[in-house]
Short mmCIF file of C-alpha atoms in Angstrom, two decimals:
data_model
loop_
_atom_site.label_atom_id
_atom_site.label_comp_id
_atom_site.label_asym_id
_atom_site.label_seq_id
_atom_site.Cartn_x
_atom_site.Cartn_y
_atom_site.Cartn_z
CA UNK R 1064 0.35 -0.49 0.17
CA UNK R 1065 1.16 3.68 -0.71
CA UNK R 1066 0.50 4.37 2.68
CA UNK R 1067 3.33 1.99 3.96
CA UNK R 1068 5.42 3.02 1.20
CA UNK R 1069 5.25 6.53 2.44
CA UNK R 1070 6.40 5.67 6.11
CA UNK R 1071 9.00 3.38 4.88
CA UNK R 1072 10.40 6.23 2.33
CA UNK R 1073 10.57 8.46 5.48
CA UNK R 1074 12.17 6.52 7.29
CA UNK R 1075 14.43 5.88 4.92
CA UNK R 1076 15.18 9.23 3.65
CA UNK R 1077 15.71 9.92 7.87
CA UNK R 1078 18.58 7.52 7.65
CA UNK R 1079 20.43 9.37 5.41
CA UNK R 1080 18.82 6.63 1.89
CA UNK R 1081 19.46 9.30 -0.88
CA UNK R 1082 17.38 7.03 -3.55
CA UNK R 1083 14.50 6.37 -0.96
CA UNK R 1084 14.10 10.22 -0.46
CA UNK R 1085 13.80 10.19 -4.41
CA UNK R 1086 11.47 7.87 -4.04
CA UNK R 1087 9.53 9.14 -1.97
CA UNK R 1088 9.26 12.16 -4.30
CA UNK R 1089 7.99 9.94 -6.51
CA UNK R 1090 4.64 9.69 -4.50
CA UNK R 1091 3.82 13.49 -3.68
CA UNK R 1092 4.58 13.90 -7.18
CA UNK R 1093 1.76 11.36 -8.80
CA UNK R 1094 -0.34 11.91 -5.99
CA UNK R 1095 -0.09 8.14 -4.88
CA UNK R 1096 -1.25 8.05 -1.01
CA UNK R 1097 -1.41 11.62 -0.54
CA UNK R 1098 -2.27 14.53 -1.99
CA UNK R 1099 -0.16 15.74 -4.77
CA UNK R 1100 2.88 17.67 -3.92
CA UNK R 1101 4.93 19.15 -6.44
CA UNK R 1102 6.90 21.54 -3.62
CA UNK R 1103 7.43 18.54 -1.39
CA UNK R 1104 8.51 15.91 -4.02
CA UNK R 1105 11.05 19.01 -5.70
CA UNK R 1106 12.51 19.22 -2.00
CA UNK R 1107 12.92 15.11 -1.84
CA UNK R 1108 14.27 15.32 -5.74
CA UNK R 1109 16.98 18.42 -4.72
CA UNK R 1110 18.05 16.59 -1.55
CA UNK R 1111 18.54 13.21 -2.86
CA UNK R 1112 20.44 14.74 -6.15
CA UNK R 1113 22.43 16.24 -3.75
CA UNK R 1114 23.50 12.67 -2.33
CA UNK R 1115 24.39 11.36 -5.41
CA UNK R 1116 21.27 10.44 -6.64
CA UNK R 1117 21.20 10.81 -10.27
CA UNK R 1118 18.08 9.54 -10.90
CA UNK R 1119 16.62 11.78 -8.33
CA UNK R 1120 18.50 14.80 -10.48
CA UNK R 1121 16.99 13.77 -13.43
CA UNK R 1122 13.28 13.52 -11.79
CA UNK R 1123 14.70 17.14 -9.90
CA UNK R 1124 15.17 18.72 -13.82
CA UNK R 1125 12.11 17.67 -15.89
CA UNK R 1126 10.11 18.32 -13.15
CA UNK R 1127 11.43 21.77 -12.47
CA UNK R 1128 10.52 22.75 -15.23
CA UNK R 1129 11.90 24.79 -18.95
CA UNK R 1130 14.37 27.56 -16.64
CA UNK R 1131 16.18 24.53 -15.06
CA UNK R 1132 15.77 22.23 -17.39
CA UNK R 1133 17.47 24.36 -20.58
CA UNK R 1134 19.54 26.18 -18.53
CA UNK R 1135 23.19 25.22 -17.96
CA UNK R 1136 23.37 23.26 -14.98
CA UNK R 1137 20.59 21.62 -15.68
CA UNK R 1138 21.41 20.03 -19.00
CA UNK R 1139 24.97 19.25 -16.95
CA UNK R 1140 22.96 16.75 -14.38
CA UNK R 1141 21.06 15.55 -17.39
CA UNK R 1142 24.47 14.50 -19.54
CA UNK R 1143 25.74 13.33 -16.01
CA UNK R 1144 23.17 11.14 -15.61
CA UNK R 1145 22.97 9.89 -19.50
CA UNK R 1146 26.65 9.38 -19.05
CA UNK R 1147 25.98 7.20 -15.50
CA UNK R 1148 23.50 5.42 -18.48
CA UNK R 1149 20.24 6.36 -17.06
CA UNK R 1150 17.64 5.98 -20.06
CA UNK R 1151 16.11 8.80 -18.98
CA UNK R 1152 18.73 10.79 -18.25
CA UNK R 1153 19.44 10.30 -22.42
CA UNK R 1154 15.90 11.14 -22.95
CA UNK R 1155 15.59 14.24 -21.06
CA UNK R 1156 18.66 15.71 -22.41
CA UNK R 1157 17.35 14.57 -26.24
CA UNK R 1158 14.21 16.54 -25.32
CA UNK R 1159 15.64 19.74 -23.67
CA UNK R 1160 18.21 20.07 -26.71
CA UNK R 1161 14.93 19.49 -29.28
CA UNK R 1162 13.32 22.17 -27.94
CA UNK R 1163 16.42 24.75 -28.19
CA UNK R 1164 16.71 27.42 -31.27
CA UNK R 1165 20.48 25.15 -32.10
CA UNK R 1166 18.41 22.16 -32.83
CA UNK R 1167 17.63 22.48 -36.66
CA UNK R 1168 21.13 22.49 -37.38
CA UNK R 1169 22.33 19.23 -38.63
CA UNK R 1170 24.93 18.71 -36.22
CA UNK R 1171 22.59 19.06 -32.73
CA UNK R 1172 19.62 17.40 -34.56
CA UNK R 1173 22.19 14.31 -34.88
CA UNK R 1174 23.21 14.66 -31.60
CA UNK R 1175 19.45 14.62 -31.06
CA UNK R 1176 19.11 11.57 -32.28
CA UNK R 1177 21.98 9.59 -30.54
CA UNK R 1178 20.73 10.74 -27.43
CA UNK R 1179 17.08 9.40 -27.84
CA UNK R 1180 18.71 5.93 -29.65
CA UNK R 1181 20.80 5.58 -26.73
CA UNK R 1182 18.07 6.43 -24.17
CA UNK R 1183 15.54 3.99 -25.90
CA UNK R 1184 18.92 1.27 -25.45
CA UNK R 1185 19.17 1.41 -21.97
CA UNK R 1186 14.68 0.79 -22.00
CA UNK R 1187 13.33 4.44 -21.30
CA UNK R 1188 10.09 4.08 -22.90
CA UNK R 1189 9.86 7.96 -24.15
CA UNK R 1190 13.11 7.79 -25.76
CA UNK R 1191 11.83 4.78 -27.64
CA UNK R 1192 8.91 6.83 -28.56
CA UNK R 1193 10.54 9.69 -29.16
CA UNK R 1194 12.85 7.68 -31.56
CA UNK R 1195 10.37 6.52 -33.74
CA UNK R 1196 8.25 10.11 -34.29
CA UNK R 1197 11.89 10.44 -36.01
CA UNK R 1198 11.71 7.60 -38.12
CA UNK R 1199 8.72 8.23 -39.29
CA UNK R 1200 8.92 11.62 -39.66
CA UNK R 1201 12.76 10.65 -41.58
CA UNK R 1202 14.18 13.62 -38.97
CA UNK R 1203 18.29 12.76 -39.19
CA UNK R 1204 17.59 9.39 -39.93
CA UNK R 1205 15.58 7.99 -43.26
CA UNK R 1206 12.19 7.42 -43.69
CA UNK R 1207 11.39 4.01 -42.18
CA UNK R 1208 8.10 3.23 -41.07
CA UNK R 1209 9.21 -0.48 -39.99
CA UNK R 1210 11.76 0.90 -37.67
CA UNK R 1211 9.30 3.16 -35.98
CA UNK R 1212 6.96 0.67 -35.61
CA UNK R 1213 9.43 -1.77 -34.06
CA UNK R 1214 10.69 1.45 -31.52
CA UNK R 1215 7.02 2.22 -30.36
CA UNK R 1216 6.65 -1.41 -30.01
CA UNK R 1217 9.33 -1.70 -27.84
CA UNK R 1218 8.21 1.07 -25.49
CA UNK R 1219 4.48 0.14 -25.69
CA UNK R 1220 6.29 -3.19 -24.04
CA UNK R 1221 7.60 -1.33 -22.14
CA UNK R 1222 4.24 0.29 -20.78
CA UNK R 1223 4.29 3.67 -23.02
CA UNK R 1224 0.76 4.26 -24.08
CA UNK R 1225 1.88 6.99 -26.24
CA UNK R 1226 4.10 4.14 -27.83
CA UNK R 1227 0.88 1.64 -27.78
CA UNK R 1228 -1.18 4.57 -29.97
CA UNK R 1229 1.99 5.16 -32.06
CA UNK R 1230 2.40 1.12 -33.30
CA UNK R 1231 -0.81 0.95 -33.78
CA UNK R 1232 -1.68 4.13 -35.62
CA UNK R 1233 1.48 3.32 -37.56
CA UNK R 1234 -0.57 -0.20 -38.38
CA UNK R 1235 -3.77 1.23 -39.20
CA UNK R 1236 -1.74 3.99 -41.48
CA UNK R 1237 -0.10 -0.06 -43.44
CA UNK R 1238 -3.72 -1.58 -43.77
CA UNK R 1239 -4.29 1.73 -45.48
CA UNK R 1240 -1.59 1.28 -47.49
CA UNK R 1241 -0.97 -2.59 -48.76
CA UNK R 1242 2.33 -1.76 -50.60
CA UNK R 1243 3.85 -0.98 -47.01
CA UNK R 1244 6.84 -3.95 -46.53
CA UNK R 1245 7.02 -5.65 -42.95
CA UNK R 1246 3.74 -3.62 -41.53
#
């Protein structure tokens, strides 16, 4: 139960278990077992991040909003998480870079694609969906609906509803186009 989870994370966090502080923040951010408390979630993520929990650093940057996410310190935290093989860090960094004006340049677009690829390879569903969308549109990769469907299916298998909807959309498109190979 979420009530017991709150109690357990509170005790572990008070005992200095930084990852527990971050996990407790998730409960507050999403209103699991308590009212949604974004400020409390940010505080717990920040404490856990300061304690060295990189997953909490990613959560803190993402939950803090665009001003923090697009700042150099925010981008540095995401890059460090990505370098530590945290898929969500790679995906969040790619998404952040994609929102910047420089994103349209070929060098940046290539870097964004590499980061989404890395995020997906590290089992981050959001990275798989975003990479799949790039294959659908032919952004920095050849347009390939078979690969897009594969990536969306992987995201769906990781529990991402957007990935499931995207996969279904491609299947529906293929039904209307009998020349689509392998769909």
